[in-house]
């Protein structure tokens, strides 16, 4: 009897175990348990039998986390034979098609909104958002897809394959950004190949995201760690291309006269990182370049040159009452700063992130959030982020910190072979790839 109860408990806790007490809304309407809805407007396509709708979140400003959830949701829908739809009506970055080509046609129309449920998983029409992600991708999902008997990234291979399916079918940039990314990476690879080298990228996150490693959990990882990872990656790539007898000199980078022409690309949310003497010294003899130069986050110094602000000083007085100053992206990406973009009240004379946070904690239906100026600025931030990913994702290898969602995204973009063959290097707490940064 105990054995039976134990097996029954496990069965009911399974990700795909049906709940016998659940009645789908469509079935409830047909049975009369719920009133029938008003007739819908006729469409040329029939309603999908099963679907998953991904809702782009209103409050989550992390583009990388949104991409990971989007790709995972698509891969899960594809695996389960569900039609897939995207709801971007309340996304903080605007419209999905401002960045990407529309998702593949599903051959059927979306269900009525009141038929879409966040749980249970057996529902015909599911919805996933940042707010409900733990219901779809929580412990039950891990139990079904994480291979506990394997080690490292191989534990998460099944989850990786879901995300990879989403990347392959959904990550198609649109407009001139797509052409620029292709041209940029093709030029870099051609130049590297002419010198027998490789293209290596570094993604360095600052701002409001801190490392998982306890020692630096309230600070940031030293830049030397990223540079050391890049040097190791160059050495690995060269050893795979060079004749066996030529690898003995790899430790002496000063002798690699030709190989130092290999591009070392940097993408960072802090535009001042590339000018840091610490990084230049640690990366020598390689020269760090920007991953892309089409859309750049501005520093205060750059803004002061293009749009200087004149100080206000009382005649004959050394006291300045109030001075409006330009505010750039020094320090990296902060959610409060992002939400304040385009807000005329967010004058940087207030000077603190606490002030910006109070300005950003307004109602989601406020006119400011829907303002055209705010959305244009947010779109530029999103496009810059995607261009960085598009370029680094086509490189020969990437060094990053897995605490950053962009790092985990780049692992998906590089491909599984890159992850397991150390062409994707995490410098934060020695963790393997996982979609949420956990062990």
Coordinates of C-alpha atoms in Angstrom, one line a residue, residues 116-425:
X116 CA -5.9 31.3 -22.4
X117 CA -4.7 30.1 -19.0
X118 CA -1.3 30.2 -17.2
X119 CA -1.9 26.8 -15.7
X120 CA -2.3 23.9 -15.4
X121 CA 0.0 22.7 -18.1
X122 CA -2.6 20.4 -19.6
X123 CA -4.7 23.4 -20.6
X124 CA -5.3 23.6 -24.3
X125 CA -4.3 27.2 -24.5
X126 CA -1.4 28.3 -22.3
X127 CA 0.1 31.8 -21.7
X128 CA 3.6 32.4 -20.5
X129 CA 5.0 35.7 -19.2
X130 CA 7.8 36.8 -16.9
X131 CA 5.2 36.9 -14.1
X132 CA 4.1 33.3 -14.7
X133 CA 7.3 31.7 -15.9
X134 CA 7.8 29.8 -12.6
X135 CA 4.6 28.0 -13.3
X136 CA 5.6 26.7 -16.7
X137 CA 9.4 26.5 -16.1
X138 CA 9.5 25.7 -12.4
X139 CA 10.4 22.5 -10.5
X140 CA 8.1 20.3 -12.5
X141 CA 9.7 21.4 -15.7
X142 CA 13.2 20.8 -14.2
X143 CA 12.1 17.3 -13.2
X144 CA 10.9 16.5 -16.7
X145 CA 13.9 18.0 -18.6
X146 CA 17.0 18.2 -16.4
X147 CA 19.1 15.1 -16.7
X148 CA 20.2 14.8 -13.1
X149 CA 22.6 11.9 -13.7
X150 CA 24.7 13.9 -16.1
X151 CA 27.2 16.6 -15.1
X152 CA 27.9 20.2 -16.2
X153 CA 26.0 21.6 -19.1
X154 CA 24.9 18.2 -20.3
X155 CA 22.4 18.2 -17.4
X156 CA 20.6 20.9 -19.3
X157 CA 20.9 19.7 -22.8
X158 CA 17.2 19.1 -23.3
X159 CA 16.4 22.6 -22.1
X160 CA 19.1 23.9 -24.3
X161 CA 17.6 22.2 -27.3
X162 CA 14.3 23.9 -26.6
X163 CA 15.9 27.4 -26.4
X164 CA 18.0 26.6 -29.5
X165 CA 14.9 25.8 -31.5
X166 CA 13.5 29.2 -30.5
X167 CA 16.6 31.0 -31.5
X168 CA 16.9 29.3 -34.9
X169 CA 13.2 30.1 -35.9
X170 CA 12.8 33.5 -34.3
X171 CA 16.1 35.4 -34.2
X172 CA 15.9 37.1 -37.6
X173 CA 16.7 40.8 -37.4
X174 CA 14.9 43.2 -39.7
X175 CA 15.9 46.3 -41.6
X176 CA 19.3 47.8 -42.0
X177 CA 20.4 46.3 -38.7
X178 CA 20.3 42.8 -40.2
X179 CA 22.5 43.9 -43.1
X180 CA 25.0 45.7 -40.8
X181 CA 25.4 42.7 -38.5
X182 CA 26.1 40.4 -41.5
X183 CA 28.6 42.8 -43.0
X184 CA 30.3 43.4 -39.6
X185 CA 30.9 39.8 -38.8
X186 CA 31.9 38.9 -42.4
X187 CA 34.5 41.6 -42.4
X188 CA 35.9 40.5 -39.0
X189 CA 36.1 36.9 -40.0
X190 CA 37.7 37.7 -43.3
X191 CA 40.4 39.8 -41.6
X192 CA 41.0 37.2 -39.0
X193 CA 41.3 34.4 -41.6
X194 CA 43.9 36.4 -43.5
X195 CA 46.1 36.2 -40.5
X196 CA 45.2 32.7 -39.5
X197 CA 43.3 33.9 -36.5
X198 CA 39.9 33.8 -34.9
X199 CA 37.2 36.2 -33.8
X200 CA 36.6 36.2 -30.0
X201 CA 34.0 38.2 -28.1
X202 CA 33.7 39.4 -24.6
X203 CA 30.4 40.4 -23.0
X204 CA 30.8 42.4 -19.8
X205 CA 27.7 43.2 -17.7
X206 CA 27.7 46.0 -15.1
X207 CA 24.9 48.2 -13.9
X208 CA 22.3 46.5 -11.7
X209 CA 23.5 43.0 -12.4
X210 CA 26.1 41.5 -10.0
X211 CA 28.1 38.3 -10.2
X212 CA 26.9 35.0 -8.7
X213 CA 30.4 34.4 -7.2
X214 CA 30.1 35.3 -3.5
X215 CA 33.3 37.3 -3.3
X216 CA 32.1 39.8 -5.9
X217 CA 28.3 39.5 -5.3
X218 CA 28.2 43.2 -4.2
X219 CA 30.7 44.4 -6.8
X220 CA 31.8 43.3 -10.3
X221 CA 34.3 40.7 -11.6
X222 CA 37.7 42.1 -12.3
X223 CA 38.2 42.9 -16.0
X224 CA 41.4 40.9 -15.9
X225 CA 39.3 37.8 -15.5
X226 CA 37.5 38.4 -18.8
X227 CA 40.8 39.2 -20.5
X228 CA 42.4 36.0 -19.1
X229 CA 39.4 34.0 -20.4
X230 CA 39.8 35.6 -23.8
X231 CA 43.5 34.7 -24.0
X232 CA 42.7 31.2 -23.0
X233 CA 40.1 31.0 -25.7
X234 CA 42.5 32.4 -28.3
X235 CA 45.0 29.7 -27.3
X236 CA 42.4 27.0 -27.5
X237 CA 41.3 28.1 -31.0
X238 CA 44.9 28.5 -32.2
X239 CA 45.8 25.0 -31.0
X240 CA 42.9 23.6 -32.9
X241 CA 44.1 25.2 -36.2
X242 CA 47.9 25.2 -35.8
X243 CA 50.1 22.2 -36.6
X244 CA 50.9 20.1 -33.5
X245 CA 54.6 21.1 -33.4
X246 CA 53.6 24.8 -33.4
X247 CA 51.6 24.7 -30.2
X248 CA 54.6 24.6 -27.8
X249 CA 55.1 28.4 -28.2
X250 CA 51.4 29.3 -27.4
X251 CA 52.3 30.4 -23.8
X252 CA 54.4 33.2 -25.2
X253 CA 51.8 35.5 -26.8
X254 CA 54.4 38.1 -27.7
X255 CA 55.7 35.7 -30.4
X256 CA 52.2 35.4 -32.1
X257 CA 52.9 38.2 -34.5
X258 CA 50.2 37.3 -37.0
X259 CA 47.7 36.0 -34.5
X260 CA 47.4 39.3 -32.6
X261 CA 45.4 40.7 -35.6
X262 CA 42.5 38.5 -34.5
X263 CA 39.6 40.7 -33.4
X264 CA 38.8 40.8 -29.7
X265 CA 35.3 42.2 -29.6
X266 CA 33.7 43.8 -26.6
X267 CA 30.0 44.3 -25.9
X268 CA 29.1 45.9 -22.6
X269 CA 26.3 47.9 -21.1
X270 CA 28.9 50.3 -19.7
X271 CA 30.3 52.3 -22.6
X272 CA 33.4 53.3 -20.6
X273 CA 34.5 49.7 -20.2
X274 CA 36.4 49.7 -23.5
X275 CA 38.6 52.6 -22.4
X276 CA 39.5 51.0 -19.1
X277 CA 43.3 50.8 -18.7
X278 CA 42.9 47.7 -16.7
X279 CA 41.2 45.9 -19.6
X280 CA 43.7 47.1 -22.2
X281 CA 46.7 46.0 -20.1
X282 CA 45.2 42.6 -19.3
X283 CA 44.2 41.9 -23.0
X284 CA 47.6 42.9 -24.5
X285 CA 48.9 42.2 -27.1
X286 CA 45.3 42.0 -28.4
X287 CA 43.5 45.2 -29.1
X288 CA 39.9 45.4 -27.8
X289 CA 37.3 46.6 -30.4
X290 CA 33.6 47.4 -30.1
X291 CA 31.4 44.6 -31.2
X292 CA 29.4 47.0 -33.3
X293 CA 29.5 50.8 -33.9
X294 CA 26.1 51.4 -35.5
X295 CA 24.2 52.2 -32.3
X296 CA 26.3 53.2 -29.2
X297 CA 25.3 54.0 -25.7
X298 CA 26.4 57.6 -25.0
X299 CA 28.6 58.7 -22.0
X300 CA 28.1 61.9 -20.2
X301 CA 31.3 63.3 -21.8
X302 CA 30.0 62.6 -25.3
X303 CA 26.6 64.2 -24.5
X304 CA 28.4 67.3 -23.1
X305 CA 30.1 67.7 -26.4
X306 CA 27.0 67.4 -28.5
X307 CA 24.5 69.0 -26.2
X308 CA 26.3 71.1 -23.6
X309 CA 24.4 72.4 -20.6
X310 CA 25.3 76.0 -19.5
X311 CA 25.8 76.4 -15.7
X312 CA 23.5 78.8 -13.8
X313 CA 25.4 81.0 -11.4
X314 CA 24.3 84.0 -9.4
X315 CA 26.3 87.2 -10.3
X316 CA 29.2 87.6 -8.0
X317 CA 28.5 84.4 -6.2
X318 CA 30.4 81.1 -6.2
X319 CA 27.3 79.2 -5.2
X320 CA 25.4 77.4 -7.9
X321 CA 21.8 76.8 -7.0
X322 CA 20.8 74.3 -9.5
X323 CA 22.5 72.9 -12.6
X324 CA 21.0 70.6 -15.1
X325 CA 23.5 68.0 -16.3
X326 CA 23.6 65.4 -19.0
X327 CA 23.3 61.9 -17.8
X328 CA 24.9 59.0 -19.8
X329 CA 25.2 55.3 -19.4
X330 CA 28.2 55.4 -17.0
X331 CA 28.2 52.4 -14.8
X332 CA 26.0 50.3 -17.1
X333 CA 22.3 49.4 -17.5
X334 CA 19.9 50.1 -14.6
X335 CA 16.3 49.3 -14.8
X336 CA 15.3 52.6 -13.2
X337 CA 17.3 54.5 -15.7
X338 CA 15.8 52.6 -18.6
X339 CA 12.2 53.2 -17.4
X340 CA 13.0 56.9 -17.0
X341 CA 14.0 57.4 -20.7
X342 CA 12.0 60.1 -22.4
X343 CA 10.5 61.3 -19.1
X344 CA 10.8 65.1 -19.0
X345 CA 10.7 65.0 -15.2
X346 CA 13.8 62.9 -15.0
X347 CA 16.3 65.8 -15.1
X348 CA 19.6 64.4 -14.1
X349 CA 20.2 67.3 -11.6
X350 CA 18.4 65.0 -9.2
X351 CA 21.5 62.9 -9.6
X352 CA 20.5 59.6 -8.0
X353 CA 19.2 56.3 -9.0
X354 CA 16.7 56.5 -6.2
X355 CA 15.1 59.5 -7.8
X356 CA 15.0 57.7 -11.2
X357 CA 13.4 54.7 -9.5
X358 CA 10.7 56.9 -8.0
X359 CA 10.0 58.3 -11.5
X360 CA 9.9 54.9 -13.0
X361 CA 7.5 53.4 -10.5
X362 CA 4.4 55.0 -12.1
X363 CA 1.3 53.2 -13.3
X364 CA 1.9 51.0 -16.4
X365 CA -0.9 52.9 -18.2
X366 CA 0.6 56.3 -17.6
X367 CA 0.8 58.4 -20.8
X368 CA 4.6 58.7 -20.3
X369 CA 5.1 55.0 -20.8
X370 CA 3.3 55.1 -24.1
X371 CA 4.9 58.3 -25.3
X372 CA 6.5 58.2 -28.7
X373 CA 9.7 59.8 -27.5
X374 CA 10.1 57.2 -24.7
X375 CA 9.5 54.3 -27.1
X376 CA 12.0 55.6 -29.7
X377 CA 14.7 55.8 -27.0
X378 CA 13.9 52.4 -25.7
X379 CA 13.9 50.9 -29.2
X380 CA 17.4 52.3 -29.7
X381 CA 18.6 50.6 -26.5
X382 CA 17.0 47.3 -27.6
X383 CA 18.5 47.5 -31.1
X384 CA 22.0 48.2 -29.7
X385 CA 21.7 45.2 -27.5
X386 CA 20.6 42.9 -30.3
X387 CA 23.4 44.1 -32.6
X388 CA 25.9 43.2 -30.0
X389 CA 24.3 39.8 -29.7
X390 CA 24.1 39.3 -33.4
X391 CA 27.8 40.0 -33.9
X392 CA 29.2 38.1 -30.9
X393 CA 26.8 35.2 -31.6
X394 CA 28.6 34.6 -34.9
X395 CA 32.1 34.8 -33.4
X396 CA 34.3 31.8 -32.9
X397 CA 34.0 32.0 -29.1
X398 CA 32.7 34.2 -26.3
X399 CA 33.9 35.0 -22.8
X400 CA 31.2 36.2 -20.4
X401 CA 29.6 35.8 -16.9
X402 CA 26.7 33.4 -16.6
X403 CA 25.0 35.7 -14.1
X404 CA 24.2 37.9 -17.1
X405 CA 21.2 36.9 -19.3
X406 CA 23.1 38.0 -22.4
X407 CA 25.8 35.5 -21.6
X408 CA 23.3 32.7 -21.4
X409 CA 21.7 33.9 -24.6
X410 CA 25.1 33.9 -26.4
X411 CA 25.6 30.3 -25.3
X412 CA 22.4 29.4 -27.2
X413 CA 23.5 31.4 -30.2
X414 CA 26.9 29.9 -30.5
X415 CA 25.6 26.3 -30.5
X416 CA 25.9 23.2 -28.3
X417 CA 29.3 22.2 -29.6
X418 CA 30.7 25.6 -28.6
X419 CA 29.3 25.2 -25.1
X420 CA 30.7 21.7 -24.5
X421 CA 34.0 22.3 -26.3
X422 CA 34.8 25.4 -24.2
X423 CA 34.3 28.0 -26.9
X424 CA 31.7 29.5 -24.5
X425 CA 33.6 30.4 -21.4

